[in-house]
Amino acid sequence: MKSFFQAAVQILFSFLFLFAGNSFAQGLALPAPDCTSKLPVAKSHTIAYVNYQNQSGQITFWESDNFCYADKAVWWEPGSAAYLTQRASVYSPVNPAKDPVGTKRPVIIYTHPNGQTEKFMFKESSIPSDNPYPTSTLFQSVLVQALNAGYTVITLEFRHPIASYDAKLNTAPGNTDIRDGIQFMRYNAEQLHIDPDNLFLVGQSRGSLNMLWGIKDNAASSDAQRPWRSASSKANAIWDYQAQTCYDRATVENNFVLPSSYAVFEADPKFPEPPGYKAGCSLGAVGNSSSIPPMVLMYDEAPLSISTVSLQNYCSTDWSSEYCWKKLKWHDADNIWNTWFDEHDANFGVAMNQAYGNAGAGTKIQACYGVAITYDDPSGPWNGYRGLTSFFNQYRTVPAVNAFTPFECPQVKHTPPNI
């Protein structure tokens, strides 16, 4: 049962959604981008924190916020009930203004999970905080690890083929922002002090859209109005947590959903596909790509089988049935072997592993299952992002990184229920 606060927030968001959507539909101009085309001067932060292993730490980094990329597009985001912009934040382990001329740091482009979390503001089981860093699990799990390993981190605000689709406006969103962001940052590598030859992708949930553009062939092209399109759209390697490997309705239905659940799946407004709408499917891109990147996929749930996709029940969005209400829960330690379909279904990883194998690239992918229930659950032996820089270091170009720890999936034991 919803709390009064939850109900009030939902009503407010619905009102804002209708107001903004109707205004746009009537032809009113979108607001100006809330970002700048010139990279802002970096601000210093020194943060003390206690990580998930109860270890104290402190880190100093430099942050440039609200940097416009690509076309500076503005759109209405239904889930956030807000206008969003193609903007980025740049985090550096060293003051960029004092970097020696010609400094080139390896770079991680991070694409966030749903909600306005591109600045690592997400706190487990809470809303974004105005002072997020000491308690943010994403800050501790991703940013601290990357900065300590000498990487620059660039986060993107981006459109998504499902989450950003506005049914009331009946307009398909752009879903190429991540590709454009990769090209734009690589083209501007000199002012960002990043190495265009050592670019890596990290994402979670919504942000796992990054793999579509990491897998697809290089999109570099000639465009006089957009010179940044001449840069490569490929990445050295990819790490995604709770990865959604396909958004194409027919592909998901035919490969992941039990026939008995087809009707409920097709009626779900979370999958709005009008005729001709192309949401994108990373699974289909694998066999059609000439250059498949190395990839790690991490899932908090374990599938029934890691070699064969298990078709899943699909529950309605209101979770009204007894089956759905009891079982359709993300991050549920007591139900880690459940067999329903959800947006973070571990079978997405099973299918991607098969796709890599069928393309002759089976050695380039590691799909890990049953990892920490939250990003850094202190009760678990594994962090969903731990080891990502060691994995990336294996795929860096000159200067070569000779000392690294080969990445291996965690050996996490869970006792399946009696079935």
PDB file of C-alpha atoms in Angstrom, residues 257-409:
ATOM      1  CA  VAL A 257       8.797 -14.292 -21.981  1.00  0.00           C
ATOM      2  CA  LEU A 258       6.639 -17.360 -21.415  1.00  0.00           C
ATOM      3  CA  PRO A 259       3.799 -17.643 -23.966  1.00  0.00           C
ATOM      4  CA  SER A 260       1.316 -17.623 -21.089  1.00  0.00           C
ATOM      5  CA  SER A 261       2.513 -14.103 -20.221  1.00  0.00           C
ATOM      6  CA  TYR A 262       2.522 -12.640 -23.745  1.00  0.00           C
ATOM      7  CA  ALA A 263      -0.753 -10.762 -23.321  1.00  0.00           C
ATOM      8  CA  VAL A 264       0.370  -9.032 -20.125  1.00  0.00           C
ATOM      9  CA  PHE A 265       3.722  -8.136 -21.679  1.00  0.00           C
ATOM     10  CA  GLU A 266       2.099  -6.693 -24.805  1.00  0.00           C
ATOM     11  CA  ALA A 267      -0.233  -4.559 -22.700  1.00  0.00           C
ATOM     12  CA  ASP A 268       2.569  -3.065 -20.629  1.00  0.00           C
ATOM     13  CA  PRO A 269       2.872   0.692 -21.296  1.00  0.00           C
ATOM     14  CA  LYS A 270       6.547   0.519 -20.294  1.00  0.00           C
ATOM     15  CA  PHE A 271       7.196  -0.940 -23.760  1.00  0.00           C
ATOM     16  CA  PRO A 272       5.607   1.700 -26.026  1.00  0.00           C
ATOM     17  CA  GLU A 273       6.417   0.729 -29.576  1.00  0.00           C
ATOM     18  CA  PRO A 274       4.241   2.383 -32.205  1.00  0.00           C
ATOM     19  CA  PRO A 275       4.530   1.033 -35.765  1.00  0.00           C
ATOM     20  CA  GLY A 276       8.043   1.455 -37.128  1.00  0.00           C
ATOM     21  CA  TYR A 277       9.582   2.395 -33.778  1.00  0.00           C
ATOM     22  CA  LYS A 278      13.146   1.085 -33.424  1.00  0.00           C
ATOM     23  CA  ALA A 279      14.189   0.872 -29.789  1.00  0.00           C
ATOM     24  CA  GLY A 280      17.398  -1.082 -30.414  1.00  0.00           C
ATOM     25  CA  CYS A 281      18.752  -4.501 -29.523  1.00  0.00           C
ATOM     26  CA  SER A 282      22.359  -5.172 -28.562  1.00  0.00           C
ATOM     27  CA  LEU A 283      21.849  -8.915 -29.030  1.00  0.00           C
ATOM     28  CA  GLY A 284      21.123  -8.408 -32.708  1.00  0.00           C
ATOM     29  CA  ALA A 285      24.110  -6.103 -33.140  1.00  0.00           C
ATOM     30  CA  VAL A 286      26.674  -8.707 -32.067  1.00  0.00           C
ATOM     31  CA  GLY A 287      26.477 -10.892 -35.162  1.00  0.00           C
ATOM     32  CA  ASN A 288      26.520  -7.874 -37.461  1.00  0.00           C
ATOM     33  CA  SER A 289      29.553  -6.112 -36.014  1.00  0.00           C
ATOM     34  CA  SER A 290      33.054  -6.355 -37.395  1.00  0.00           C
ATOM     35  CA  SER A 291      34.625  -5.375 -34.065  1.00  0.00           C
ATOM     36  CA  ILE A 292      33.075  -6.797 -30.892  1.00  0.00           C
ATOM     37  CA  PRO A 293      34.407  -5.228 -27.654  1.00  0.00           C
ATOM     38  CA  PRO A 294      35.425  -7.181 -24.538  1.00  0.00           C
ATOM     39  CA  MET A 295      32.606  -7.027 -21.980  1.00  0.00           C
ATOM     40  CA  VAL A 296      31.720  -7.860 -18.379  1.00  0.00           C
ATOM     41  CA  LEU A 297      28.065  -8.149 -17.370  1.00  0.00           C
ATOM     42  CA  MET A 298      27.089  -8.279 -13.688  1.00  0.00           C
ATOM     43  CA  TYR A 299      23.689  -9.377 -12.354  1.00  0.00           C
ATOM     44  CA  ASP A 300      22.461  -9.517  -8.790  1.00  0.00           C
ATOM     45  CA  GLU A 301      20.192 -12.463  -9.572  1.00  0.00           C
ATOM     46  CA  ALA A 302      21.158 -15.919 -10.748  1.00  0.00           C
ATOM     47  CA  PRO A 303      19.285 -17.554 -13.655  1.00  0.00           C
ATOM     48  CA  LEU A 304      18.098 -21.141 -13.551  1.00  0.00           C
ATOM     49  CA  SER A 305      20.761 -21.948 -16.147  1.00  0.00           C
ATOM     50  CA  ILE A 306      23.819 -20.010 -17.322  1.00  0.00           C
ATOM     51  CA  SER A 307      23.936 -21.907 -20.619  1.00  0.00           C
ATOM     52  CA  THR A 308      20.286 -21.747 -21.747  1.00  0.00           C
ATOM     53  CA  VAL A 309      17.808 -18.885 -21.562  1.00  0.00           C
ATOM     54  CA  SER A 310      14.908 -19.702 -19.227  1.00  0.00           C
ATOM     55  CA  LEU A 311      11.621 -18.144 -20.372  1.00  0.00           C
ATOM     56  CA  GLN A 312      10.129 -15.994 -17.636  1.00  0.00           C
ATOM     57  CA  ASN A 313       6.716 -15.053 -16.314  1.00  0.00           C
ATOM     58  CA  TYR A 314       5.885 -11.437 -16.977  1.00  0.00           C
ATOM     59  CA  CYS A 315       4.021  -9.405 -14.361  1.00  0.00           C
ATOM     60  CA  SER A 316       1.855  -6.349 -14.927  1.00  0.00           C
ATOM     61  CA  THR A 317       3.193  -2.972 -13.865  1.00  0.00           C
ATOM     62  CA  ASP A 318       0.843  -2.690 -10.892  1.00  0.00           C
ATOM     63  CA  TRP A 319       2.032  -6.044  -9.493  1.00  0.00           C
ATOM     64  CA  SER A 320      -1.556  -6.650  -8.402  1.00  0.00           C
ATOM     65  CA  SER A 321      -1.600 -10.428  -8.616  1.00  0.00           C
ATOM     66  CA  GLU A 322      -0.487 -12.419  -5.591  1.00  0.00           C
ATOM     67  CA  TYR A 323       2.307 -13.988  -7.640  1.00  0.00           C
ATOM     68  CA  CYS A 324       3.729 -10.662  -8.766  1.00  0.00           C
ATOM     69  CA  TRP A 325       3.296  -8.865  -5.466  1.00  0.00           C
ATOM     70  CA  LYS A 326       5.264 -11.504  -3.602  1.00  0.00           C
ATOM     71  CA  LYS A 327       7.910 -12.242  -6.183  1.00  0.00           C
ATOM     72  CA  LEU A 328       8.593  -9.326  -8.490  1.00  0.00           C
ATOM     73  CA  LYS A 329      11.099  -7.523  -6.294  1.00  0.00           C
ATOM     74  CA  TRP A 330      14.503  -6.249  -7.337  1.00  0.00           C
ATOM     75  CA  HIS A 331      17.443  -6.726  -4.975  1.00  0.00           C
ATOM     76  CA  ASP A 332      15.643  -9.300  -2.844  1.00  0.00           C
ATOM     77  CA  ALA A 333      18.169 -11.434  -0.965  1.00  0.00           C
ATOM     78  CA  ASP A 334      15.559 -14.052  -0.055  1.00  0.00           C
ATOM     79  CA  ASN A 335      14.500 -14.643  -3.644  1.00  0.00           C
ATOM     80  CA  ILE A 336      17.746 -14.612  -5.553  1.00  0.00           C
ATOM     81  CA  TRP A 337      16.841 -17.741  -7.534  1.00  0.00           C
ATOM     82  CA  ASN A 338      13.395 -16.547  -8.603  1.00  0.00           C
ATOM     83  CA  THR A 339      12.276 -17.327 -12.132  1.00  0.00           C
ATOM     84  CA  TRP A 340      10.159 -14.332 -13.218  1.00  0.00           C
ATOM     85  CA  PHE A 341      10.962 -11.863 -15.957  1.00  0.00           C
ATOM     86  CA  ASP A 342      11.961  -8.328 -15.008  1.00  0.00           C
ATOM     87  CA  GLU A 343      13.858  -5.445 -16.546  1.00  0.00           C
ATOM     88  CA  HIS A 344      17.123  -6.702 -15.058  1.00  0.00           C
ATOM     89  CA  ASP A 345      16.548 -10.335 -15.913  1.00  0.00           C
ATOM     90  CA  ALA A 346      19.797 -12.311 -15.652  1.00  0.00           C
ATOM     91  CA  ASN A 347      18.733 -14.205 -18.776  1.00  0.00           C
ATOM     92  CA  PHE A 348      19.645 -11.063 -20.712  1.00  0.00           C
ATOM     93  CA  GLY A 349      23.233 -11.894 -19.792  1.00  0.00           C
ATOM     94  CA  VAL A 350      22.807 -15.553 -20.724  1.00  0.00           C
ATOM     95  CA  ALA A 351      21.563 -14.519 -24.168  1.00  0.00           C
ATOM     96  CA  MET A 352      24.405 -12.028 -24.674  1.00  0.00           C
ATOM     97  CA  ASN A 353      26.935 -14.678 -23.707  1.00  0.00           C
ATOM     98  CA  GLN A 354      25.407 -16.984 -26.317  1.00  0.00           C
ATOM     99  CA  ALA A 355      25.451 -14.226 -28.940  1.00  0.00           C
ATOM    100  CA  TYR A 356      29.164 -13.620 -28.350  1.00  0.00           C
ATOM    101  CA  GLY A 357      29.814 -17.352 -28.599  1.00  0.00           C
ATOM    102  CA  ASN A 358      27.861 -17.664 -31.840  1.00  0.00           C
ATOM    103  CA  ALA A 359      29.894 -14.787 -33.278  1.00  0.00           C
ATOM    104  CA  GLY A 360      33.164 -16.528 -32.380  1.00  0.00           C
ATOM    105  CA  ALA A 361      33.924 -14.033 -29.604  1.00  0.00           C
ATOM    106  CA  GLY A 362      33.147 -16.178 -26.579  1.00  0.00           C
ATOM    107  CA  THR A 363      36.469 -15.355 -24.917  1.00  0.00           C
ATOM    108  CA  LYS A 364      35.612 -11.641 -24.952  1.00  0.00           C
ATOM    109  CA  ILE A 365      32.699 -11.800 -22.534  1.00  0.00           C
ATOM    110  CA  GLN A 366      32.231 -12.684 -18.888  1.00  0.00           C
ATOM    111  CA  ALA A 367      28.709 -12.712 -17.469  1.00  0.00           C
ATOM    112  CA  CYS A 368      28.589 -12.942 -13.675  1.00  0.00           C
ATOM    113  CA  TYR A 369      25.460 -13.830 -11.730  1.00  0.00           C
ATOM    114  CA  GLY A 370      24.298 -13.710  -8.117  1.00  0.00           C
ATOM    115  CA  VAL A 371      26.616 -10.854  -7.129  1.00  0.00           C
ATOM    116  CA  ALA A 372      25.902  -8.302  -4.393  1.00  0.00           C
ATOM    117  CA  ILE A 373      22.220  -7.538  -3.938  1.00  0.00           C
ATOM    118  CA  THR A 374      23.052  -3.835  -3.811  1.00  0.00           C
ATOM    119  CA  TYR A 375      26.053  -2.106  -5.318  1.00  0.00           C
ATOM    120  CA  ASP A 376      28.116  -2.644  -2.206  1.00  0.00           C
ATOM    121  CA  ASP A 377      26.098  -4.766   0.179  1.00  0.00           C
ATOM    122  CA  PRO A 378      28.248  -5.186   3.322  1.00  0.00           C
ATOM    123  CA  SER A 379      26.742  -8.631   3.896  1.00  0.00           C
ATOM    124  CA  GLY A 380      27.942  -9.927   0.546  1.00  0.00           C
ATOM    125  CA  PRO A 381      31.389 -11.002  -0.659  1.00  0.00           C
ATOM    126  CA  TRP A 382      31.229  -8.997  -3.856  1.00  0.00           C
ATOM    127  CA  ASN A 383      30.665  -5.506  -5.190  1.00  0.00           C
ATOM    128  CA  GLY A 384      28.891  -5.177  -8.536  1.00  0.00           C
ATOM    129  CA  TYR A 385      31.650  -2.848  -9.779  1.00  0.00           C
ATOM    130  CA  ARG A 386      34.690  -4.192  -7.974  1.00  0.00           C
ATOM    131  CA  GLY A 387      37.518  -4.948 -10.360  1.00  0.00           C
ATOM    132  CA  LEU A 388      36.342  -2.874 -13.305  1.00  0.00           C
ATOM    133  CA  THR A 389      39.590  -0.901 -13.611  1.00  0.00           C
ATOM    134  CA  SER A 390      41.667  -4.092 -13.456  1.00  0.00           C
ATOM    135  CA  PHE A 391      39.510  -5.459 -16.258  1.00  0.00           C
ATOM    136  CA  PHE A 392      39.915  -2.285 -18.328  1.00  0.00           C
ATOM    137  CA  ASN A 393      43.664  -2.185 -17.775  1.00  0.00           C
ATOM    138  CA  GLN A 394      43.943  -5.399 -19.778  1.00  0.00           C
ATOM    139  CA  TYR A 395      42.650  -3.581 -22.852  1.00  0.00           C
ATOM    140  CA  ARG A 396      44.588  -0.338 -22.702  1.00  0.00           C
ATOM    141  CA  THR A 397      46.828   0.569 -25.606  1.00  0.00           C
ATOM    142  CA  VAL A 398      50.145   2.434 -25.433  1.00  0.00           C
ATOM    143  CA  PRO A 399      51.415   3.034 -22.846  1.00  0.00           C
ATOM    144  CA  ALA A 400      50.895  -0.633 -22.147  1.00  0.00           C
ATOM    145  CA  VAL A 401      49.743  -1.732 -18.718  1.00  0.00           C
ATOM    146  CA  ASN A 402      51.744  -4.829 -17.932  1.00  0.00           C
ATOM    147  CA  ALA A 403      50.745  -5.391 -14.319  1.00  0.00           C
ATOM    148  CA  PHE A 404      47.107  -6.228 -13.802  1.00  0.00           C
ATOM    149  CA  THR A 405      44.947  -8.793 -12.052  1.00  0.00           C
ATOM    150  CA  PRO A 406      42.933 -10.875 -14.529  1.00  0.00           C
ATOM    151  CA  PHE A 407      39.255 -10.464 -13.848  1.00  0.00           C
ATOM    152  CA  GLU A 408      37.237 -13.474 -12.747  1.00  0.00           C
ATOM    153  CA  CYS A 409      33.564 -13.735 -11.844  1.00  0.00           C
TER     154      CYS A 409
END
